[in-house]
Short mmCIF file of C-alpha atoms in Angstrom, two decimals:
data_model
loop_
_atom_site.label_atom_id
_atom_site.label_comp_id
_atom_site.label_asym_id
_atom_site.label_seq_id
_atom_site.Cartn_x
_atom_site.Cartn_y
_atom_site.Cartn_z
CA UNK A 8 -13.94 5.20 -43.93
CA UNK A 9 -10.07 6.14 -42.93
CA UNK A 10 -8.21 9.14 -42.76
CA UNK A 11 -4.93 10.18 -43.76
CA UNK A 12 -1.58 10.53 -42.79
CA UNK A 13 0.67 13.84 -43.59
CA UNK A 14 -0.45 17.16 -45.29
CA UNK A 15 -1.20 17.82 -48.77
CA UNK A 16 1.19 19.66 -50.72
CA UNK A 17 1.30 23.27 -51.03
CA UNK A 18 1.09 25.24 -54.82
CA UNK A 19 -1.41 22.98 -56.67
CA UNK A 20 -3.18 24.75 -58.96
CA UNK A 21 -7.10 25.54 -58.10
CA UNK A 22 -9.89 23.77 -60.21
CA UNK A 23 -13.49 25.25 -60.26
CA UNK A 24 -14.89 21.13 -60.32
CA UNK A 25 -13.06 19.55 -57.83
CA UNK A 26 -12.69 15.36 -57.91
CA UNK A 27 -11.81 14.98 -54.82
CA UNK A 28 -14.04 15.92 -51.31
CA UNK A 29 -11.85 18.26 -49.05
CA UNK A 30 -12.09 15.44 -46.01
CA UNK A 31 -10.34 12.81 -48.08
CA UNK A 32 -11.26 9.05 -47.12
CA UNK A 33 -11.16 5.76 -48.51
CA UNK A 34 -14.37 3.37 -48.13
CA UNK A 35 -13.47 -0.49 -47.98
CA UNK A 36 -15.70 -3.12 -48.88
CA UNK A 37 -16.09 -5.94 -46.55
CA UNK A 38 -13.69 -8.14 -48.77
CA UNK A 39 -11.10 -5.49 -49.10
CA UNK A 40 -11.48 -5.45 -44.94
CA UNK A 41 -10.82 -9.07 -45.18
CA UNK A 42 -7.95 -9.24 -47.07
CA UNK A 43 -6.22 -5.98 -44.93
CA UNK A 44 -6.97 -8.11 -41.72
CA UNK A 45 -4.73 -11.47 -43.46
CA UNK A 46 -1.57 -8.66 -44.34
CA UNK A 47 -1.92 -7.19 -40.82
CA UNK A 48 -2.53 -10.90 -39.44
CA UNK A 49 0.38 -11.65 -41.30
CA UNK A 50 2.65 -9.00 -39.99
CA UNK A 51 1.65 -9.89 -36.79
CA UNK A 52 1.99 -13.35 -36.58
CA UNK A 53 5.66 -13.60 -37.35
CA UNK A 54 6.61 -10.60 -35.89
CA UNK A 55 7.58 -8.10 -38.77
CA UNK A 56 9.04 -4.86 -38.80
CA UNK A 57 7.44 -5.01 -42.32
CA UNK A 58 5.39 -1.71 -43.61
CA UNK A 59 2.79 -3.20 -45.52
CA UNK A 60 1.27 -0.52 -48.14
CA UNK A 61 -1.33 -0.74 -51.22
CA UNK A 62 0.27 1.68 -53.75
CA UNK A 63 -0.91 2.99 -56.85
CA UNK A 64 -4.43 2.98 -58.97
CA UNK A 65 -6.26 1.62 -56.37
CA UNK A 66 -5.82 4.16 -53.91
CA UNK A 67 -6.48 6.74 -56.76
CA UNK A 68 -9.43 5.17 -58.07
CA UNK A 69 -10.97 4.60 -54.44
CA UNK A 70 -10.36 8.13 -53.76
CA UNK A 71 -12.28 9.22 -56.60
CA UNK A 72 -15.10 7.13 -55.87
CA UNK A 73 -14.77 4.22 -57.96
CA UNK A 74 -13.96 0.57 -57.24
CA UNK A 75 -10.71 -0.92 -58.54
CA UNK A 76 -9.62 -4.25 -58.44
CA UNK A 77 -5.73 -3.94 -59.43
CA UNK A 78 -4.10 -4.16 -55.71
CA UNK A 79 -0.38 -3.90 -55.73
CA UNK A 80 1.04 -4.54 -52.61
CA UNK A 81 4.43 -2.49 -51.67
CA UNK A 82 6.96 -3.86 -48.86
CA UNK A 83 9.37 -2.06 -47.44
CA UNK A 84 11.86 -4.41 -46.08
CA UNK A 85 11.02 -7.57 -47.91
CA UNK A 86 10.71 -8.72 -51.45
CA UNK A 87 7.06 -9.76 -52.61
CA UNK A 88 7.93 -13.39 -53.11
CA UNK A 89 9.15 -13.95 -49.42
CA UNK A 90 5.78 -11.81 -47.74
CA UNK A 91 3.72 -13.99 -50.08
CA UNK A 92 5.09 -17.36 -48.97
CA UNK A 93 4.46 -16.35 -45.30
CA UNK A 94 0.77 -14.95 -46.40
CA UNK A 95 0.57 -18.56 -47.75
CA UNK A 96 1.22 -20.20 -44.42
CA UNK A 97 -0.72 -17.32 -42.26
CA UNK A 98 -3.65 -18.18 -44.31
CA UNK A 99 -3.23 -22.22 -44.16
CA UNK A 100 -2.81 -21.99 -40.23
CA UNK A 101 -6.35 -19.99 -40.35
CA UNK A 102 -7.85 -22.81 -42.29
CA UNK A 103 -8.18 -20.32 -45.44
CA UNK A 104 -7.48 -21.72 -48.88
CA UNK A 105 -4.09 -20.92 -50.04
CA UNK A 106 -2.89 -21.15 -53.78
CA UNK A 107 0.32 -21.38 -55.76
CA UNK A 108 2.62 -17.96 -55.74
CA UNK A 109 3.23 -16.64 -59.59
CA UNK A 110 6.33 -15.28 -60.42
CA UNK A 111 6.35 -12.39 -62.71
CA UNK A 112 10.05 -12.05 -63.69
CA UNK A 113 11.77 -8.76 -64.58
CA UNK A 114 11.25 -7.19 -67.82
CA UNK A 115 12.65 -3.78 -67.94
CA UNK A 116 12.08 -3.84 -72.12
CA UNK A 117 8.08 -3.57 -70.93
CA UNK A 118 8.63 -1.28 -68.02
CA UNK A 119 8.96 -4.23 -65.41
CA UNK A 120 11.94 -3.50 -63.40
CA UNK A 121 11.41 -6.03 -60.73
CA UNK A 122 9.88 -9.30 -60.07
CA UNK A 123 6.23 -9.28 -58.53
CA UNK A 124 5.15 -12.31 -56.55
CA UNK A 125 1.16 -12.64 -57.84
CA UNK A 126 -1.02 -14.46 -55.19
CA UNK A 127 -5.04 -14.86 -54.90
CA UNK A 128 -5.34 -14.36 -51.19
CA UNK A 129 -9.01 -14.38 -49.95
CA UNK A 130 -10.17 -14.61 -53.76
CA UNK A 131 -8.25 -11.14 -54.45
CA UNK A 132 -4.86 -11.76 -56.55
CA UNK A 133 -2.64 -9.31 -55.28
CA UNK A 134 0.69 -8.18 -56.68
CA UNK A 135 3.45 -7.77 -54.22
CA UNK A 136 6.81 -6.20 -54.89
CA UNK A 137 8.91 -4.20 -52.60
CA UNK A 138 9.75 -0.25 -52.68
CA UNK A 139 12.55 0.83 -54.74
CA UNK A 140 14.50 3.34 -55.62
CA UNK A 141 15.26 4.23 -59.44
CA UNK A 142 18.60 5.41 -61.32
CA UNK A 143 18.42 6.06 -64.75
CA UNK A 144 21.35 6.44 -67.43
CA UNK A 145 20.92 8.44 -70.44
CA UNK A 146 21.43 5.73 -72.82
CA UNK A 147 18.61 3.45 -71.81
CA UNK A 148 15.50 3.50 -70.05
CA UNK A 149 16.17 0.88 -68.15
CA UNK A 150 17.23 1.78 -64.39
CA UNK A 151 19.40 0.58 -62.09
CA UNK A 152 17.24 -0.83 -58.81
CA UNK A 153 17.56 -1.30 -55.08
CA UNK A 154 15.33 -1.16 -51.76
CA UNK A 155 14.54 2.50 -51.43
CA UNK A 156 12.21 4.31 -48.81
CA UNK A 157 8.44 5.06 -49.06
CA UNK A 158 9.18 8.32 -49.84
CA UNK A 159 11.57 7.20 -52.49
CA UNK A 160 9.28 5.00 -54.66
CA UNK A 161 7.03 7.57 -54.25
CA UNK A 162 9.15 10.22 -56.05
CA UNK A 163 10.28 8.19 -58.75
CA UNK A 164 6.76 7.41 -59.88
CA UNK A 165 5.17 8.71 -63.04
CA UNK A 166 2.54 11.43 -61.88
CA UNK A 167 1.49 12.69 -58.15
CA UNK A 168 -2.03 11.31 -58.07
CA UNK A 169 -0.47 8.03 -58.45
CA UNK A 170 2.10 8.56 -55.72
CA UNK A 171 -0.53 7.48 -53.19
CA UNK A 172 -0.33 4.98 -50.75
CA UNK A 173 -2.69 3.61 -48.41
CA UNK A 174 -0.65 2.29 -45.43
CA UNK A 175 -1.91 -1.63 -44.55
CA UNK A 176 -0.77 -1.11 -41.15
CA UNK A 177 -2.05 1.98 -39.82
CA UNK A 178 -5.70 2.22 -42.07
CA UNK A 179 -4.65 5.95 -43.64
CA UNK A 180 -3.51 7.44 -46.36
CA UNK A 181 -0.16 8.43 -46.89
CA UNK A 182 0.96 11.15 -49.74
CA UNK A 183 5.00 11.61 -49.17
CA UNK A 184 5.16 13.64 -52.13
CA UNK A 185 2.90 16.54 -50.21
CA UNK A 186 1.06 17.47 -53.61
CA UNK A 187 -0.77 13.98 -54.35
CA UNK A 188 -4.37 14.62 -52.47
CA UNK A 189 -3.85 18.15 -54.02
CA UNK A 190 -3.58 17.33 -57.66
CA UNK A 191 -6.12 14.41 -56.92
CA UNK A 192 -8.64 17.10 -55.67
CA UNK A 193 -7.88 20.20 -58.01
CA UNK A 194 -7.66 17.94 -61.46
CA UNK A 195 -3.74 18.20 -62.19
CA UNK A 196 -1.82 15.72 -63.76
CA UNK A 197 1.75 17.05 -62.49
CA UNK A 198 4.95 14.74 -61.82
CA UNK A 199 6.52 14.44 -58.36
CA UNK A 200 10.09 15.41 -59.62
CA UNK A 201 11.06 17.80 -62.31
CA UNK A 202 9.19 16.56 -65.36
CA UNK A 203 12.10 16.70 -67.63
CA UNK A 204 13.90 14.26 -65.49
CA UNK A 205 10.75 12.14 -65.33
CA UNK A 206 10.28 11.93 -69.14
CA UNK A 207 13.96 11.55 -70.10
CA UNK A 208 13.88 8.53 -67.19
CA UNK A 209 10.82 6.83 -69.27
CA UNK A 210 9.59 9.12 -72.27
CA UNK A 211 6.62 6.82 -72.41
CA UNK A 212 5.51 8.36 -69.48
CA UNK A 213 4.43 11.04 -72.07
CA UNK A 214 1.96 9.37 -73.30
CA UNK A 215 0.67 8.04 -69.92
CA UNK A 216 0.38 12.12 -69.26
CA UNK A 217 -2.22 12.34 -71.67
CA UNK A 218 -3.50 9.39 -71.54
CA UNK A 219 -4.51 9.98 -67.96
CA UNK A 220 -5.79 13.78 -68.59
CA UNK A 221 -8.07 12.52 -71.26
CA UNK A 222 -9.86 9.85 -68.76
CA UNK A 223 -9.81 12.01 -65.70
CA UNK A 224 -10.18 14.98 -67.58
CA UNK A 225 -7.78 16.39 -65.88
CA UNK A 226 -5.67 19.24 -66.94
CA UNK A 227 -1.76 19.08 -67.52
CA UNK A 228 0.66 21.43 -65.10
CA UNK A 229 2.32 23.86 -66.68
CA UNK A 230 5.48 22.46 -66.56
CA UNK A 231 4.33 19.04 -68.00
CA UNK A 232 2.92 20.97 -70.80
CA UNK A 233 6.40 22.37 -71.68
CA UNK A 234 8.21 18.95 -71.37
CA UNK A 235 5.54 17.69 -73.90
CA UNK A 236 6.46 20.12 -76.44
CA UNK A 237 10.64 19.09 -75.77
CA UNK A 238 11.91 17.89 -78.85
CA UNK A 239 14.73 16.02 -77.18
CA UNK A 240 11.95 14.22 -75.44
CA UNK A 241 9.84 13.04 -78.39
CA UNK A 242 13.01 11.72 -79.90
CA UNK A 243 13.21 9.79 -76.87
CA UNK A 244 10.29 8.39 -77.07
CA UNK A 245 10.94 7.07 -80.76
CA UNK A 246 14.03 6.03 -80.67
CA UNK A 247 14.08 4.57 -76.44
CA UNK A 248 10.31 3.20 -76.57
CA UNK A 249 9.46 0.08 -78.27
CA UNK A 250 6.42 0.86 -80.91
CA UNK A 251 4.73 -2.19 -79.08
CA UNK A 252 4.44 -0.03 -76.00
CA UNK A 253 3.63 3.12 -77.99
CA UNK A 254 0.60 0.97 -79.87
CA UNK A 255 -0.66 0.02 -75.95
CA UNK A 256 -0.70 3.50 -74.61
CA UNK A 257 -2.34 4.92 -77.86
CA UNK A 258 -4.97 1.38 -77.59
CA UNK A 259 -5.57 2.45 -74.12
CA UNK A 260 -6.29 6.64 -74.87
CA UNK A 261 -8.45 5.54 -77.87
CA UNK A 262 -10.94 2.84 -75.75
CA UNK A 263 -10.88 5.43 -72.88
CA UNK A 264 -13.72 7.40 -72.46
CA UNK A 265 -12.44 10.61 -74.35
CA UNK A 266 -10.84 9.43 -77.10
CA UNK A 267 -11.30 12.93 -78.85
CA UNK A 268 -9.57 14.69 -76.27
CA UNK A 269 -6.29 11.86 -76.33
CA UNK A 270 -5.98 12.84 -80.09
CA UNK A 271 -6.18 16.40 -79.42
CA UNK A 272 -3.77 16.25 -76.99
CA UNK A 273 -1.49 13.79 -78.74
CA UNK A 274 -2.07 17.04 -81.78
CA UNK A 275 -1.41 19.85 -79.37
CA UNK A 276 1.91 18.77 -78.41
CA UNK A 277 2.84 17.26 -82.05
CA UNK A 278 3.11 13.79 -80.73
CA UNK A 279 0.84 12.38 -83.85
CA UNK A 280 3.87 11.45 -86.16
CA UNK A 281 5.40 10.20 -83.45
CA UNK A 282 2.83 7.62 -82.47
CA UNK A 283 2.03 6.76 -85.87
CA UNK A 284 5.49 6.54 -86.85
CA UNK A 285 5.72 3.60 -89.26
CA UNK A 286 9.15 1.33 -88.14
CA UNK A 287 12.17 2.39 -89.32
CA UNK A 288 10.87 5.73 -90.77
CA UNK A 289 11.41 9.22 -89.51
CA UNK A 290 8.77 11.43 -89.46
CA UNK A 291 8.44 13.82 -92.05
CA UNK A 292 8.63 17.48 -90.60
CA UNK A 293 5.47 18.82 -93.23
CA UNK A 294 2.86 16.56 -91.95
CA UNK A 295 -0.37 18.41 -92.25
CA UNK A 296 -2.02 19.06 -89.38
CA UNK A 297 -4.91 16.94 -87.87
CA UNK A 298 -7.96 17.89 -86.08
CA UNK A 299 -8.69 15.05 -84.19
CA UNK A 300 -12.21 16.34 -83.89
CA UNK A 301 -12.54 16.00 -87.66
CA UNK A 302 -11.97 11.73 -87.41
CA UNK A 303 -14.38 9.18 -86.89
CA UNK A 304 -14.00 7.09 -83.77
CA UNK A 305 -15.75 4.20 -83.30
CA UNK A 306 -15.59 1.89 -80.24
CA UNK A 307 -15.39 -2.11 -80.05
CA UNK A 308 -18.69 -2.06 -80.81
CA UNK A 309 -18.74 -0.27 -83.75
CA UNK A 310 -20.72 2.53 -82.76
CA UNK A 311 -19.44 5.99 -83.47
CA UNK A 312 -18.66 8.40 -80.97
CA UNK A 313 -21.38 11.21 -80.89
#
C-alpha cells in the first residue's frame, strides 16, 4: 500500500456513505509492481529528469477498491512515443520481450488531442502521452496544445476525482487540484475549474457528469448542477458535439449499472431532446415530459431491469 503526496482540498461537501477510507492508499498487484519497477528502471537507466505518472481511471478506480486495467501513462518532459522506444530497449537489455509501439494519431473530432504511443510492456499495454496544457476558442472544441505542468493537465481535466495521479517515481499519490481525494471520499462529482468554462471547453463533458454520478452514485456539486441547466451549454452540446459521441456517452450511461438514474438525470436537467435529437432537427420546446422510471430497460441480455 502507498501513501500520498499533498493535502486534500478544502470545501468538499460532506457525504453520510463515504467511498473513500480517510487513510487513502493504493494496493498494487504484483504485476502492476512489475511494470512500475521497468518505468522507474527506465528512468534510471538513461538518466531522466523524466516524472513518470499513471493519470486518470486507474488511480480512481484503485482508490475505490476496484481493479482497472486502462493505464495511461503521463510524461512530463517527453512525448509518449520517445519514453516508449527507450522502455523498448530497457526491457530488451533485461532480456524481457519487447513488442511493436502503436501510434494513435490525433483526433481532436473524437476528443483525442494528442498522439498516444500504445505499448504492451510486461503483458500490460500502456498508453503514454505527455502532460499538456489546454486553450480553447469559442468556436470549436478543439484546443490549442502544448507541454504544460502536472498541475496544469490536472486542471484542465473533466471532473476532480479524475484529476488524480499516482506518481511512478515516488510510489504516492498526488492530487494538485487539492479537492480530488475529497470529492473521491465524500461522493461529488465537481470540476477542477469553474464548470462553465469546463463545459463550454467540451460540452460533452456534460454528459460524462452524469454519466459518472449514475455509476458512482455520486452526487453533482452545486455548481455543476447549474451549468447543466445553461441553455447556452446544451446548445453547445448539439450544435459542437458530433451525435456519434453523444450516442457513446448515452451507450455507456444506459449499460452502466444505473441506467434509471442516467435517464433521470439526463430528465432533470432537460438534456433528453438533446440526446435524442434526430440529425438536422431542432428540438421541439413542448416535448412532454419523461419519467425515466416509467421505461423499460433491458440489458444485453435481454433481461429487464427490476
Amino acid at each position: 500500500a502507498l501513501g500520498m503526496r499533498a493535502g486534500a482540498g478544502e470545501g468538499a461537501q460532506p457525504r453520510k456513505r463515504p467511498r473513500l477510507a480517510a487513510d487513502a492508499r493504493i494496493g498494487l498487484t504484483a504485476d502492476e509492481r512489475r511494470l512500475f519497477d521497468a518505468l522507474r528502471g527506465t528512468v534510471a537507466r538513461f538518466e531522466l529528469p523524466t516524472v513518470v505518472r499513471v493519470a486518470g481511471g486507474w488511480v480512481r478506480d484503485k482508490l475505490l477498491g476496484g481493479e482497472s486495467h486502462d493505464i495511461d501513462v503521463a510524461l512530463d518532459d517527453m512525448t509518449g512515443v520517445a519514453f516508449a522506444n527507450l522502455v523498448n530497449d530497457h526491457l530488451a537489455e533485461q532480456g524481457e520481450p519487447t513488442h511493436r509501439i502503436g501510434l494513435i494519431q490525433a483526433n481532436p473530432e473524437q476528443s483525442k488531442h494528442l498522439e498516444t504511443a500504445a505499448l504492451t510492456v510486461l503483458g500490460k499495454t500502456i498508453d503514454f502521452v505527455n502532460l499538456r496544457s489546454e486553450e480553447y476558442h469559442d468556436a470549436s472544441r478543439i484546443p490549442s496544445i502544448r507541454f504544460g505542468t502536472a498541475k496544469e493537465d490536472a486542471e484542465r481535466r473533466d471532473f476532480t476525482i479524475n484529476s488524480l495521479f499516482f506518481n511512478v517515481n515516488d510510489s504516492c499519490l498526488e492530487d494538485l487540484t487539492g479537492l480530488g481525494l475529497a470529492d473521491l471520499r465524500a461522493g461529488i462529482i465537481r470540476t477542477p475549474l469553474p464548470p462553465a468554462q469546463t463545459f463550454r471547453d467540451d460540452p460533452l463533458r456534460m454528459l460524462r457528469a452524469i454519466r459518472f454520478a449514475s455509476r458512482f452514485d455520486f452526487e453533482l456539486d452545486t455548481t455543476v448542477q447549474e451549468a447543466l441547466k445553461d441553455r447556452d451549454n446544451h446548445e453547445a452540446l448539439s450544435s459542437k458535439i458530433s451525435r456519434e459521441r453523444i450516442g457513446t456517452e448515452l451507450a455507456s450511461m444506459l449499460r452502466g449499472p444505473r441506467p434509471v438514474q442516467a435517464l433521470e438525470l439526463l430528465e432533470k436537467y432537460d438534456l433528453l431532446p438533446v440526446v435524442l435529437q434526430y440529425p438536422g432537427i431542432s428540438p421541439p420546446s413542448n416535448l412532454p415530459r419523461i419519467d425515466p422510471r416509467e421505461m423499460d430497460i433491458v440489458d444485453e441480455a435481454g433481461c429487464r431491469e427490476a
